[in-house]
XYZ file of C-alpha atoms in Angstrom:
619
model
C 30.599 27.439 57.438
C 28.696 30.115 58.662
C 25.027 29.564 57.737
C 23.181 31.893 55.662
C 21.998 34.824 57.551
C 21.469 37.611 55.275
C 21.442 40.712 56.372
C 18.353 42.869 56.229
C 16.110 39.938 55.386
C 17.656 38.950 52.487
C 16.786 35.566 52.075
C 12.930 34.660 52.750
C 11.932 30.477 53.618
C 9.716 29.875 50.040
C 6.571 27.555 50.950
C 5.317 27.704 47.443
C 4.458 24.740 45.410
C 4.478 24.140 41.375
C 2.100 23.282 39.285
C 2.417 19.643 37.186
C 4.488 20.923 35.003
C 7.074 19.665 37.596
C 10.750 18.623 36.787
C 11.466 15.438 37.992
C 12.718 15.109 41.412
C 16.313 14.565 40.638
C 18.660 17.882 41.038
C 22.031 17.651 39.303
C 24.830 18.564 41.601
C 27.525 20.152 38.939
C 30.601 21.672 40.992
C 32.945 24.505 40.242
C 34.282 23.848 37.016
C 32.278 21.466 35.523
C 30.075 21.487 31.828
C 27.948 18.861 32.788
C 26.355 16.143 30.100
C 25.937 17.032 26.796
C 27.458 20.402 26.770
C 26.298 23.376 24.152
C 29.497 24.376 23.900
C 33.922 24.308 25.449
C 33.843 25.629 28.831
C 34.253 30.293 28.084
C 35.749 30.097 31.353
C 39.366 28.785 33.082
C 39.322 26.529 34.740
C 39.133 27.789 38.592
C 42.052 27.564 40.804
C 43.865 29.210 43.716
C 41.813 31.995 45.864
C 38.636 30.923 43.335
C 39.103 27.422 44.705
C 39.075 28.470 47.972
C 36.288 30.676 47.630
C 34.542 27.912 46.384
C 34.827 25.518 49.427
C 34.134 28.142 51.730
C 30.322 27.277 51.394
C 27.794 29.034 52.760
C 28.790 32.739 53.068
C 29.026 34.367 56.471
C 26.825 37.299 57.819
C 29.751 39.843 57.304
C 29.964 39.088 52.731
C 26.216 40.391 52.135
C 24.469 43.124 52.619
C 21.409 44.291 51.433
C 20.720 47.168 48.767
C 17.562 46.161 47.129
C 15.474 43.285 48.136
C 12.826 42.036 45.957
C 9.755 43.793 45.457
C 7.765 40.479 44.870
C 6.059 38.630 47.545
C 6.945 34.854 46.191
C 4.504 33.028 48.137
C 1.280 34.664 46.051
C 3.003 34.550 42.826
C 1.300 32.756 39.710
C 4.021 29.825 38.907
C 2.726 28.879 35.741
C 5.843 30.851 34.230
C 8.666 28.241 34.864
C 10.535 31.301 35.938
C 8.597 31.585 38.558
C 8.861 28.073 40.168
C 10.686 27.793 43.434
C 11.668 24.911 45.110
C 9.752 24.226 49.022
C 12.711 24.779 50.984
C 15.153 26.762 49.490
C 16.064 30.192 50.037
C 15.271 33.214 48.049
C 17.312 36.764 47.484
C 16.981 39.252 44.926
C 19.680 39.903 42.119
C 20.448 44.016 43.644
C 21.634 42.471 46.919
C 25.380 43.572 47.500
C 27.981 40.308 48.227
C 25.642 37.798 46.142
C 28.171 37.404 43.748
C 32.356 37.288 43.700
C 34.629 38.192 41.113
C 37.964 39.357 40.492
C 39.110 43.258 40.694
C 39.079 44.266 36.855
C 38.672 40.674 35.326
C 36.111 38.958 33.974
C 35.151 35.545 34.923
C 34.392 34.437 31.500
C 34.207 35.716 27.846
C 30.746 36.591 26.804
C 32.090 37.589 23.191
C 33.708 34.048 22.639
C 30.087 32.801 23.726
C 28.561 35.202 21.035
C 31.181 33.917 18.194
C 30.093 29.812 19.283
C 26.459 31.089 18.935
C 26.796 32.565 15.823
C 28.447 29.692 13.825
C 26.062 26.948 14.586
C 22.111 28.308 13.815
C 20.621 25.026 15.642
C 22.492 25.944 19.161
C 21.292 28.960 18.759
C 17.964 28.370 18.103
C 17.897 26.363 21.184
C 19.679 28.293 22.894
C 17.175 31.703 22.485
C 14.133 29.265 22.730
C 14.880 28.285 26.135
C 15.406 33.017 27.116
C 12.445 33.185 25.147
C 14.162 36.152 22.696
C 14.564 36.478 18.732
C 18.035 34.986 17.690
C 18.479 37.906 15.851
C 18.874 39.426 19.181
C 21.764 37.408 21.151
C 24.332 39.446 20.448
C 22.475 42.743 22.090
C 21.526 40.389 25.102
C 24.834 39.145 25.376
C 26.038 42.585 25.552
C 23.790 43.467 28.548
C 24.996 40.131 30.561
C 27.858 40.406 33.296
C 30.149 38.204 33.971
C 30.512 37.170 37.691
C 30.985 34.344 40.346
C 28.108 32.691 42.373
C 28.603 33.741 46.492
C 26.646 30.609 47.268
C 25.655 27.246 45.981
C 22.835 28.155 43.345
C 20.006 26.058 42.345
C 18.824 27.083 38.575
C 17.689 24.784 35.770
C 20.622 24.023 33.637
C 21.240 22.879 29.757
C 22.819 20.346 27.918
C 22.147 20.233 24.303
C 20.790 17.025 22.044
C 19.173 15.833 19.117
C 19.020 19.540 17.933
C 17.079 20.577 21.248
C 17.453 22.528 24.894
C 17.246 19.782 27.782
C 16.070 21.011 31.037
C 17.690 19.933 33.927
C 17.356 20.532 37.378
C 20.614 21.059 39.291
C 22.429 23.525 41.833
C 25.933 25.132 41.061
C 28.748 25.127 43.764
C 29.487 28.319 45.395
C 32.072 29.798 42.612
C 30.758 28.962 39.552
C 31.663 31.850 36.317
C 28.177 33.049 35.392
C 26.422 35.442 32.987
C 24.165 37.094 34.897
C 21.374 39.320 33.785
C 20.444 43.158 34.268
C 18.356 42.114 37.391
C 20.914 40.015 38.228
C 20.268 36.574 37.809
C 22.114 33.801 36.457
C 21.373 33.492 32.729
C 24.725 31.517 31.685
C 26.423 29.036 32.695
C 30.406 29.634 31.282
C 31.435 25.762 31.370
C 29.208 24.791 29.197
C 28.071 27.803 27.624
C 23.923 26.943 28.234
C 21.577 28.950 28.579
C 20.339 28.956 32.401
C 16.713 29.309 34.201
C 14.629 29.747 37.514
C 14.256 26.917 38.949
C 11.251 24.525 38.454
C 8.787 23.668 41.843
C 9.575 20.517 41.973
C 6.428 18.293 45.066
C 8.388 16.070 47.511
C 11.821 15.094 48.752
C 14.377 15.694 46.307
C 17.153 13.844 45.244
C 20.754 14.289 44.203
C 22.859 12.813 41.698
C 26.650 13.632 41.686
C 28.884 13.979 44.187
C 28.745 16.221 46.800
C 31.119 18.786 47.960
C 32.454 19.299 51.219
C 30.994 21.959 51.711
C 27.689 21.026 50.356
C 24.452 21.997 52.862
C 20.904 21.494 51.029
C 18.897 23.915 53.494
C 21.899 26.740 52.332
C 21.607 26.969 48.455
C 20.133 30.199 47.030
C 17.663 30.637 44.558
C 18.126 34.213 42.850
C 15.028 36.576 42.181
C 14.880 39.141 39.693
C 16.055 42.582 41.116
C 12.549 45.265 41.619
C 14.365 47.371 38.635
C 17.446 46.570 36.494
C 20.726 47.801 38.019
C 23.239 49.783 36.611
C 26.140 47.612 38.425
C 26.710 45.019 41.242
C 28.447 45.056 44.507
C 30.798 41.930 44.117
C 32.868 40.665 46.945
C 36.278 39.861 45.369
C 37.146 36.347 46.007
C 40.742 37.048 46.436
C 40.592 39.955 49.573
C 37.388 39.531 50.717
C 36.263 43.786 50.008
C 33.672 44.232 47.992
C 33.816 46.221 44.630
C 31.547 48.073 41.954
C 30.627 46.090 38.239
C 28.603 48.219 36.256
C 26.067 46.159 34.216
C 27.260 44.319 31.472
C 30.597 44.958 31.698
C 33.932 43.228 31.704
C 35.857 44.206 34.423
C 37.287 46.965 33.002
C 34.976 49.688 34.600
C 35.019 47.742 38.153
C 35.478 50.597 41.379
C 35.115 50.994 44.736
C 31.357 49.561 46.346
C 28.723 51.999 46.337
C 27.232 49.230 49.311
C 25.344 50.282 52.644
C 27.435 48.867 55.394
C 26.481 45.475 57.334
C 25.309 44.652 59.824
C 27.589 42.556 61.862
C 25.798 41.322 64.896
C 21.849 40.263 64.245
C 20.561 42.216 67.142
C 16.718 42.182 68.900
C 15.708 45.138 69.624
C 13.455 43.782 72.459
C 9.789 42.567 72.885
C 6.484 44.850 72.387
C 3.579 44.689 73.552
C 0.509 43.160 70.995
C -2.404 46.499 70.368
C -0.120 49.020 70.972
C 1.451 51.503 68.039
C 4.993 52.258 68.092
C 6.786 54.364 66.079
C 10.578 52.873 64.501
C 13.135 53.934 61.553
C 16.208 52.756 59.268
C 18.604 54.446 58.557
C 22.395 53.808 57.242
C 23.591 53.138 59.690
C 20.636 50.931 61.503
C 19.539 48.454 57.883
C 17.134 46.170 60.191
C 15.350 45.748 63.708
C 13.943 42.927 64.950
C 11.063 42.431 67.989
C 10.153 39.539 69.490
C 6.432 39.156 70.893
C 4.167 35.851 72.052
C 0.874 34.597 70.833
C -1.374 32.536 72.241
C -2.965 29.551 70.863
C -5.958 30.506 68.780
C -4.701 34.412 67.747
C -5.781 36.039 65.127
C -2.856 38.958 64.882
C -3.206 41.918 62.388
C -0.047 43.585 61.301
C -0.488 46.768 59.986
C 2.833 48.924 59.516
C 2.828 52.671 57.906
C 5.762 53.851 55.856
C 5.995 58.002 56.431
C 5.732 59.338 53.293
C 8.916 61.609 53.375
C 10.624 57.762 53.156
C 13.935 57.836 51.436
C 13.127 53.873 50.841
C 10.144 51.166 51.195
C 10.637 49.107 54.353
C 10.284 45.473 54.698
C 7.972 43.676 57.165
C 8.612 39.784 57.917
C 7.402 37.853 60.733
C 8.166 34.254 61.719
C 7.655 32.363 64.339
C 10.646 29.261 64.348
C 10.908 28.110 60.756
C 6.979 29.464 59.587
C 7.239 33.048 57.964
C 3.673 34.484 58.430
C 4.430 37.878 56.215
C 7.295 38.848 54.245
C 6.334 42.113 52.250
C 7.405 45.511 51.500
C 5.839 49.120 51.941
C 6.830 52.121 49.887
C 7.091 55.649 51.224
C 3.615 56.816 51.632
C 2.011 53.071 51.737
C 0.072 50.890 54.482
C 0.565 47.339 54.698
C -1.913 45.580 56.667
C -2.576 41.810 57.236
C -3.937 38.763 58.572
C -2.288 36.362 60.724
C -4.213 33.527 61.606
C -3.588 30.684 64.405
C -5.081 27.585 65.212
C -5.858 26.115 68.445
C -2.221 24.967 69.164
C -0.827 27.520 66.812
C 0.431 29.976 69.536
C 3.901 30.499 70.658
C 6.945 33.041 70.383
C 6.933 35.226 67.247
C 9.629 37.899 65.433
C 9.286 41.426 63.349
C 11.998 41.968 61.465
C 12.496 45.635 59.557
C 14.702 45.678 56.753
C 15.738 48.109 53.730
C 14.453 51.878 54.632
C 16.395 54.074 55.070
C 12.756 54.717 55.821
C 10.702 56.382 59.112
C 7.382 53.861 60.120
C 4.811 53.157 62.192
C 3.588 49.374 63.273
C 1.234 47.684 65.553
C 0.036 44.135 65.976
C -3.502 43.838 67.282
C -4.491 40.713 69.161
C -8.718 39.091 69.085
C -8.461 35.693 69.435
C -10.898 33.046 66.964
C -14.706 32.066 67.963
C -15.584 29.318 65.915
C -18.936 28.385 66.938
C -19.144 30.911 69.597
C -16.780 28.658 72.021
C -13.775 31.046 71.920
C -11.374 29.560 69.948
C -10.583 27.414 67.246
C -12.186 24.319 66.182
C -9.999 21.578 66.186
C -8.785 19.597 63.396
C -9.641 16.082 64.396
C -12.128 14.278 66.421
C -10.645 14.876 70.268
C -10.357 18.374 69.286
C -13.148 19.919 67.559
C -15.695 21.692 69.086
C -20.021 19.853 70.044
C -22.495 22.073 68.398
C -25.941 20.876 68.827
C -29.237 21.215 66.454
C -30.160 24.738 65.529
C -27.097 26.180 66.054
C -25.951 29.348 63.790
C -22.268 28.847 63.478
C -19.489 31.079 62.539
C -15.615 30.300 61.953
C -12.477 31.517 60.221
C -9.449 29.601 58.380
C -6.472 31.068 57.184
C -2.926 30.669 57.615
C -1.499 27.831 59.603
C -5.663 27.318 60.556
C -6.199 25.235 57.235
C -9.052 22.621 58.730
C -11.920 22.990 61.479
C -13.778 20.418 62.976
C -16.966 20.416 64.540
C -18.902 17.030 66.100
C -22.924 16.966 66.260
C -24.712 13.822 68.480
C -27.350 11.343 66.542
C -29.270 9.969 69.607
C -30.416 6.304 68.501
C -33.700 5.809 68.246
C -35.442 8.700 66.263
C -33.693 9.150 63.337
C -33.468 12.405 61.928
C -33.415 14.705 58.868
C -30.294 16.625 59.024
C -30.001 19.993 56.859
C -26.754 21.866 57.019
C -27.140 25.794 55.397
C -23.279 26.959 54.583
C -22.184 29.886 53.179
C -19.058 30.876 52.276
C -18.546 34.884 52.807
C -18.289 37.535 49.902
C -14.724 38.408 51.385
C -12.990 35.305 51.893
C -9.874 35.267 49.370
C -10.864 31.468 48.636
C -13.211 28.966 48.310
C -14.373 26.665 51.519
C -14.863 23.030 51.417
C -17.389 21.426 54.018
C -17.113 17.709 54.285
C -20.163 15.959 56.437
C -18.620 12.276 57.235
C -20.360 9.546 59.779
C -18.982 6.791 61.392
C -16.408 6.542 58.348
C -18.987 7.537 55.851
C -18.367 10.469 53.761
C -22.249 11.712 53.297
C -21.464 15.179 51.413
C -18.137 16.987 50.040
C -18.154 20.154 47.895
C -16.103 23.503 47.552
C -18.225 27.070 48.017
C -16.866 29.884 46.103
C -16.509 33.305 48.421
C -20.528 35.374 48.404
C -21.946 31.744 47.848
C -24.042 29.191 49.480
C -24.894 25.424 49.887
C -27.628 23.520 50.954
C -27.030 19.720 52.518
C -29.407 17.561 52.968
C -29.473 13.419 55.010
C -31.704 11.030 55.891
C -31.104 8.844 59.209
C -32.297 5.999 60.374
C -33.463 5.345 63.446
C -31.347 2.598 64.518
C -28.608 4.983 63.974
C -26.657 6.970 66.773
C -22.827 8.759 66.952
C -21.734 11.703 65.881
C -21.545 13.562 62.483
C -18.623 15.252 61.524
C -18.700 18.695 59.640
C -15.185 19.182 58.320
C -14.772 22.838 56.761
C -11.314 22.892 55.020
C -9.265 25.186 53.329
C -9.601 28.689 52.489
C -8.685 31.568 53.548
C -12.105 32.122 54.333
C -14.698 33.343 56.865
C -18.029 30.947 56.668
C -20.910 30.627 58.886
C -23.247 27.775 58.779
C -27.134 26.457 60.261
C -27.467 23.193 61.467
C -31.013 21.070 62.071
C -31.212 17.487 62.742
C -35.319 17.192 63.210
C -36.294 13.799 64.584
C -38.301 11.984 61.758
C -42.298 11.657 62.905
C -43.395 9.224 60.591
C -47.247 8.671 60.871
C -47.536 10.853 63.234
C -46.022 8.106 65.562
C -42.535 9.873 67.175
C -39.900 8.643 65.205
C -38.700 6.903 61.951
C -41.145 3.532 60.797
C -38.854 0.262 61.138
C -37.979 -1.401 57.638
C -38.778 -4.674 58.442
C -42.335 -6.192 58.423
C -41.821 -8.039 61.445
C -41.505 -4.167 63.378
C -43.890 -2.547 61.708
C -45.955 -0.222 62.946
C -50.031 -0.419 62.845
C -51.440 2.707 61.205
C -55.136 3.650 61.483
C -57.830 4.052 58.285
C -59.388 6.847 57.680
C -56.228 9.548 58.465
C -53.739 11.108 56.366
C -50.093 10.430 57.254
C -46.968 11.556 56.407
C -43.245 9.960 56.479
C -39.909 10.690 54.648
C -37.225 7.907 53.363
C -34.298 7.342 51.663
C -30.292 7.704 52.467
C -28.913 5.877 55.401
C -33.955 5.589 56.095
C -33.497 2.704 52.986
C -37.408 1.294 54.025
C -40.300 2.066 56.313
C -43.212 -0.893 56.603
C -46.875 -0.270 57.992
C -49.352 -2.114 59.160
C -53.106 -1.572 58.642
C -56.603 -3.507 59.642
C -58.813 -3.639 56.410
C -62.403 -2.626 57.449
C -64.133 -5.015 54.932
C -65.123 -2.892 51.852
C -63.574 -1.785 49.301
C -60.648 0.993 50.266
C -58.603 3.464 48.207
C -54.994 4.492 49.193
C -54.033 8.042 48.290
C -50.036 8.965 47.770
C -48.223 12.026 47.214
C -44.883 12.914 46.848
C -43.698 15.996 47.674
C -42.642 18.516 45.335
C -39.577 18.681 47.103
C -38.261 15.423 47.034
C -34.726 14.011 45.288
C -36.190 11.286 44.234
C -39.202 9.225 42.957
C -40.476 6.536 45.831
C -41.203 3.812 45.056
C -44.994 2.080 47.198
C -46.013 -1.668 47.676
C -49.255 -2.463 48.736
C -49.722 -6.809 49.949
C -52.610 -8.884 51.418
C -52.014 -10.759 53.955
C -49.937 -13.476 52.570
C -47.158 -11.232 50.829
C -48.701 -10.666 47.139
C -49.122 -8.030 45.677
C -52.188 -5.962 45.495
C -51.006 -2.456 44.577
C -48.594 -0.086 44.236
C -45.916 1.257 42.109
C -43.264 4.507 41.324
C -44.520 7.714 41.966
C -42.106 11.197 41.008
C -41.376 13.912 43.004
C -44.670 16.161 42.658
C -46.964 13.314 41.459
C -49.970 11.305 43.410
C -51.471 8.285 43.233
C -54.212 5.945 43.534
C -54.975 2.547 44.226
C -58.052 0.323 44.982
C -57.862 -2.452 47.145
C -61.076 -4.607 46.445
C -62.906 -5.954 49.923
C -61.476 -8.879 52.142
C -62.894 -10.090 55.901
C -63.309 -7.180 58.151
C -59.930 -7.927 60.049
C -57.386 -9.078 57.698
C -53.810 -6.856 58.334
C -52.597 -5.769 55.169
C -49.113 -4.501 54.523
C -47.299 -1.019 52.940
C -44.080 -1.007 52.740
C -42.551 2.440 51.291
C -38.629 2.634 49.680
C -36.204 4.025 47.363
C -36.225 8.405 47.663
C -34.886 10.358 48.739
C -38.630 11.788 49.176
C -41.072 13.520 51.799
C -44.445 11.408 51.401
C -48.251 11.681 52.444
C -51.029 8.725 51.999
C -54.132 8.019 53.030
C -56.454 4.758 53.713
C -59.959 5.454 52.907
C -62.957 3.383 52.527
C -64.274 4.012 48.699
C -68.262 4.748 50.200
C -66.407 7.414 51.858
C -65.513 9.614 48.668
C -62.437 9.234 48.822
C -60.787 10.389 45.717
C -63.492 12.271 44.786
């Protein structure tokens, strides 16, 4: 059985995840003729046999079974998935309902009886209400809705949301219907009724993670070849169906029952997918698609860390739109249609190991168009490439650097390393900005030695500041990670060594290592975050003392000061809020006694002085 390789790119690999309302992870495999659990009605289709069963058992369609007439306008990877009809499972392929050969049938015969279904619904009001609710129509409009449905047979194993009827309500289940199954499709080519149960159908909801299948697999079942049918770009007048007996295409008008079948109006299919050849980057090409050339395929190589700008201009005199697709391996980067007179310009961003062979494919038409793929390289932090996404591949930066970077496409994480040397401590400050032209928020994560210092998101055209104080015993690398996006971002990073009391570093947090400070001078320091406390000693001059203490208004939290005598007894102190000052009086003592000052809590910047009361301190 040939792998699905639909002409002119009719199928597209979907990479879209749905929301939290996705159905359970079990998908029911429902073979041709199966009514499934709790059917709405008995089958309105003949039981499959003969050529139809042979058609079903062939599995995925071969290359010549399908050709493109109209492909979908929607870029599914960017659609809102709040509506269940727009939620598509990762890994399946989607084809729009206008593709010739998407469905099968028998010339001049309907695959099922829509009029019988209308009569059954008219006889059971509760089922009619539930049926109409699934399809979001008024029960009074059921007859006119069914009149516009067209009986066909599925040309591929097809993913749907099927329904049973229980306790007066429609009960949804994720399902795959086997190729050949009889269904009714609407005027944009989407299956809406399962003829073996009379059940309404919806397009599938997304399921996060791996799916589990329930039911028996048919011999030709291949998960990678299951199709999801998307709306045609506009309402159709007819379908080109593949005759299940002869393999030839024939035409069936929308809403007809086989009585008006005629010759196919499809353009001829491309029998072999030829590669037109390699192309050069940064060069403009003229090209065209014609009735006898429905696809053009070109190859090119892109280096690691590439930023590719793909520009396609469809001539204003073109008969139809042209679809451009850019792929590499199993990854799809661009899938977009360009109407006559319009221009598409899209950016593809590759990460530090994302280079390799690529293909650009053009389909639909007839159309005349020009295209160019220009190449730039990422220059994260001015280092000529993409900052890696791990410690091993991160870019090392220095204090004072102004870093610019880019996220998008395959590149969703950049990591930078800033070294913290032991002995001085330091105040880390990161001023981060997400560019106004970014399409999504960027997340900034700052970590040190396995602990998260900060994690926050910045919307486009917004800024944030991260500040953190390290003590003098810490050393290693600060990890700065930027992820999510797509986003253009920039940040400046500084790591200023502490200079507590003007002594060149971080004052110790223990009495045994406390620094001695002079009497009569104004001193400054910092405390908080990883710097849990500062200890100072001073020699009492023997006269009354006044210790003045001020906490900077820019501090994040209040700071605590505690003054103790040589025996360790508290003689003054308290908590001081940002922007406030306090004075503490210490009485006379024997000259030469060593007193202690401990400062902690925070995070705050402080100023203090120790003055003799006779010197006028406090005036």
